Coordinates of C-alpha atoms in Angstrom, one line a residue:
M1 CA -24.2 -3.1 28.8
K2 CA -23.2 -0.9 25.9
K3 CA -24.3 -2.0 22.4
L4 CA -21.5 -2.7 20.0
R5 CA -23.9 -3.2 17.1
L6 CA -27.4 -2.0 16.6
V7 CA -30.1 -4.3 15.1
E8 CA -33.1 -2.7 13.6
F9 CA -36.1 -4.4 11.9
F10 CA -36.7 -3.6 8.3
R11 CA -39.4 -1.0 7.9
R12 CA -41.7 -1.0 4.8
G13 CA -42.6 2.3 3.1
D14 CA -46.0 2.2 5.0
G15 CA -44.1 2.0 8.3
T16 CA -44.9 -1.7 9.1
K17 CA -42.2 -4.0 10.3
P18 CA -42.6 -7.6 9.0
V19 CA -40.1 -9.1 11.4
S20 CA -42.0 -7.5 14.4
D21 CA -45.2 -9.0 13.0
W22 CA -43.4 -12.4 12.7
L23 CA -42.2 -12.1 16.4
E24 CA -45.7 -11.3 17.6
D25 CA -47.0 -14.5 16.0
L26 CA -44.5 -16.5 18.1
D27 CA -45.4 -17.6 21.6
D28 CA -43.8 -15.6 24.4
A29 CA -41.0 -18.1 25.2
R30 CA -39.9 -18.3 21.6
A31 CA -40.1 -14.5 21.0
Q32 CA -38.1 -13.9 24.2
S33 CA -35.4 -16.4 22.9
V34 CA -35.1 -14.5 19.6
A35 CA -35.0 -11.1 21.5
M36 CA -32.2 -12.4 23.8
G37 CA -30.3 -13.8 20.8
V38 CA -30.5 -10.3 19.1
K39 CA -29.5 -8.6 22.4
F40 CA -26.5 -11.0 22.7
F41 CA -25.5 -10.2 19.1
E42 CA -25.7 -6.4 19.8
E43 CA -23.8 -6.4 23.1
Y44 CA -20.9 -8.8 22.7
P45 CA -17.8 -8.4 20.6
S46 CA -17.4 -10.4 17.4
L47 CA -14.7 -12.5 19.0
I48 CA -17.2 -13.8 21.6
I49 CA -20.0 -14.5 19.1
P50 CA -19.4 -17.9 17.5
A51 CA -19.1 -17.7 13.8
Y52 CA -22.0 -20.2 13.4
L53 CA -24.4 -17.8 15.0
F54 CA -23.8 -15.0 12.6
E55 CA -22.6 -15.8 9.1
K56 CA -22.8 -14.6 5.6
V57 CA -25.2 -16.6 3.4
T58 CA -25.1 -14.6 0.2
T59 CA -23.2 -11.6 -1.1
H60 CA -25.2 -9.1 1.0
I61 CA -27.4 -11.2 3.3
W62 CA -26.2 -12.3 6.8
E63 CA -27.9 -14.8 9.0
I64 CA -28.4 -14.3 12.8
K65 CA -29.1 -17.7 14.3
V66 CA -31.0 -18.2 17.5
H67 CA -31.7 -21.5 19.2
H68 CA -34.7 -22.3 21.5
G69 CA -34.4 -25.8 22.7
K70 CA -34.3 -28.0 19.6
E71 CA -35.9 -25.2 17.5
Q72 CA -33.9 -22.8 15.4
F73 CA -34.8 -19.3 14.3
R74 CA -33.2 -17.2 11.6
L75 CA -33.1 -13.5 11.0
Y76 CA -31.9 -12.8 7.5
S77 CA -30.3 -9.4 7.7
F78 CA -28.1 -6.9 5.8
K79 CA -25.7 -4.2 6.8
D80 CA -26.3 -0.5 6.4
E81 CA -23.2 1.3 7.7
A82 CA -23.2 0.6 11.5
L83 CA -26.7 -0.9 11.5
V84 CA -27.7 -4.5 10.9
I85 CA -31.2 -4.6 9.5
A86 CA -33.2 -7.7 10.1
A87 CA -35.3 -8.2 7.0
V88 CA -36.9 -11.7 7.3
G89 CA -37.5 -13.9 10.4
V90 CA -38.2 -17.6 10.0
N91 CA -38.6 -20.7 12.1
K92 CA -36.0 -23.0 10.5
K93 CA -37.3 -26.4 9.6
W94 CA -34.9 -27.4 6.9
Q95 CA -31.1 -27.8 6.6
K96 CA -30.3 -24.9 4.2
A97 CA -31.7 -21.4 3.9
R98 CA -34.7 -21.4 1.5
N99 CA -34.2 -19.4 -1.7
A100 CA -37.6 -17.7 -1.2
D101 CA -36.5 -16.3 2.2
L102 CA -33.1 -15.1 0.9
N103 CA -34.8 -13.5 -2.2
L104 CA -37.3 -11.7 0.1
A105 CA -34.4 -10.5 2.3
E106 CA -32.6 -9.2 -0.9
E107 CA -35.8 -7.5 -2.1
R108 CA -36.2 -5.8 1.2
R109 CA -32.5 -4.7 1.2
T110 CA -33.0 -3.2 -2.3
E111 CA -36.2 -1.4 -1.1
H112 CA -34.4 -0.1 2.0
F113 CA -31.5 1.4 0.0
E114 CA -33.8 2.8 -2.7
R115 CA -35.9 4.6 -0.1
K116 CA -32.8 5.8 1.7
K117 CA -31.4 7.1 -1.6
A118 CA -34.7 8.9 -2.5
K119 CA -34.9 10.4 0.9
K120 CA -31.3 11.7 0.7
K121 CA -31.9 13.0 -2.8
G122 CA -35.0 14.8 -1.8
S123 CA -33.3 16.6 1.1
K124 CA -30.3 17.9 -0.9
G125 CA -30.0 21.6 -1.2
K126 CA -33.1 22.3 0.8
C127 CA -32.4 24.2 4.0
P128 CA -35.2 25.4 6.1
K129 CA -35.6 29.2 6.0
V130 CA -35.2 30.8 9.3
K131 CA -35.8 34.4 9.9
F132 CA -33.2 36.2 12.0
N133 CA -34.7 38.7 14.5
P134 CA -31.9 40.6 16.2
N135 CA -34.4 42.2 18.7
P136 CA -36.6 39.4 19.9
N137 CA -38.4 41.6 22.4

């Protein structure tokens, strides 16, 4: 099935992905449930996804909700153009989102865009020099 959205995991400056690490700490059944929830979110149109499974929790942070039996998992995410970047993964044990998790997601969002801006700024005006050889032989 074609993906309508693309979910990527937040990547730190050193290349590590904290949400991947969090998933690896879950047992196989729970990790598979989260993966299937993300796949569902990527492949189905917004009209099919119930609003309670993907909702805005702060100005910039969205929550992807996944259920595994009676357990609930959350991926606190942010949007970057056509991408949805999952910044924090948690096993929900409380009624409302914890401020610490939301603050961490916001910090990672800020880091993501600062790195993106620095990368874009560093590549401006720099074109690779290519020598043209009209007679290659």
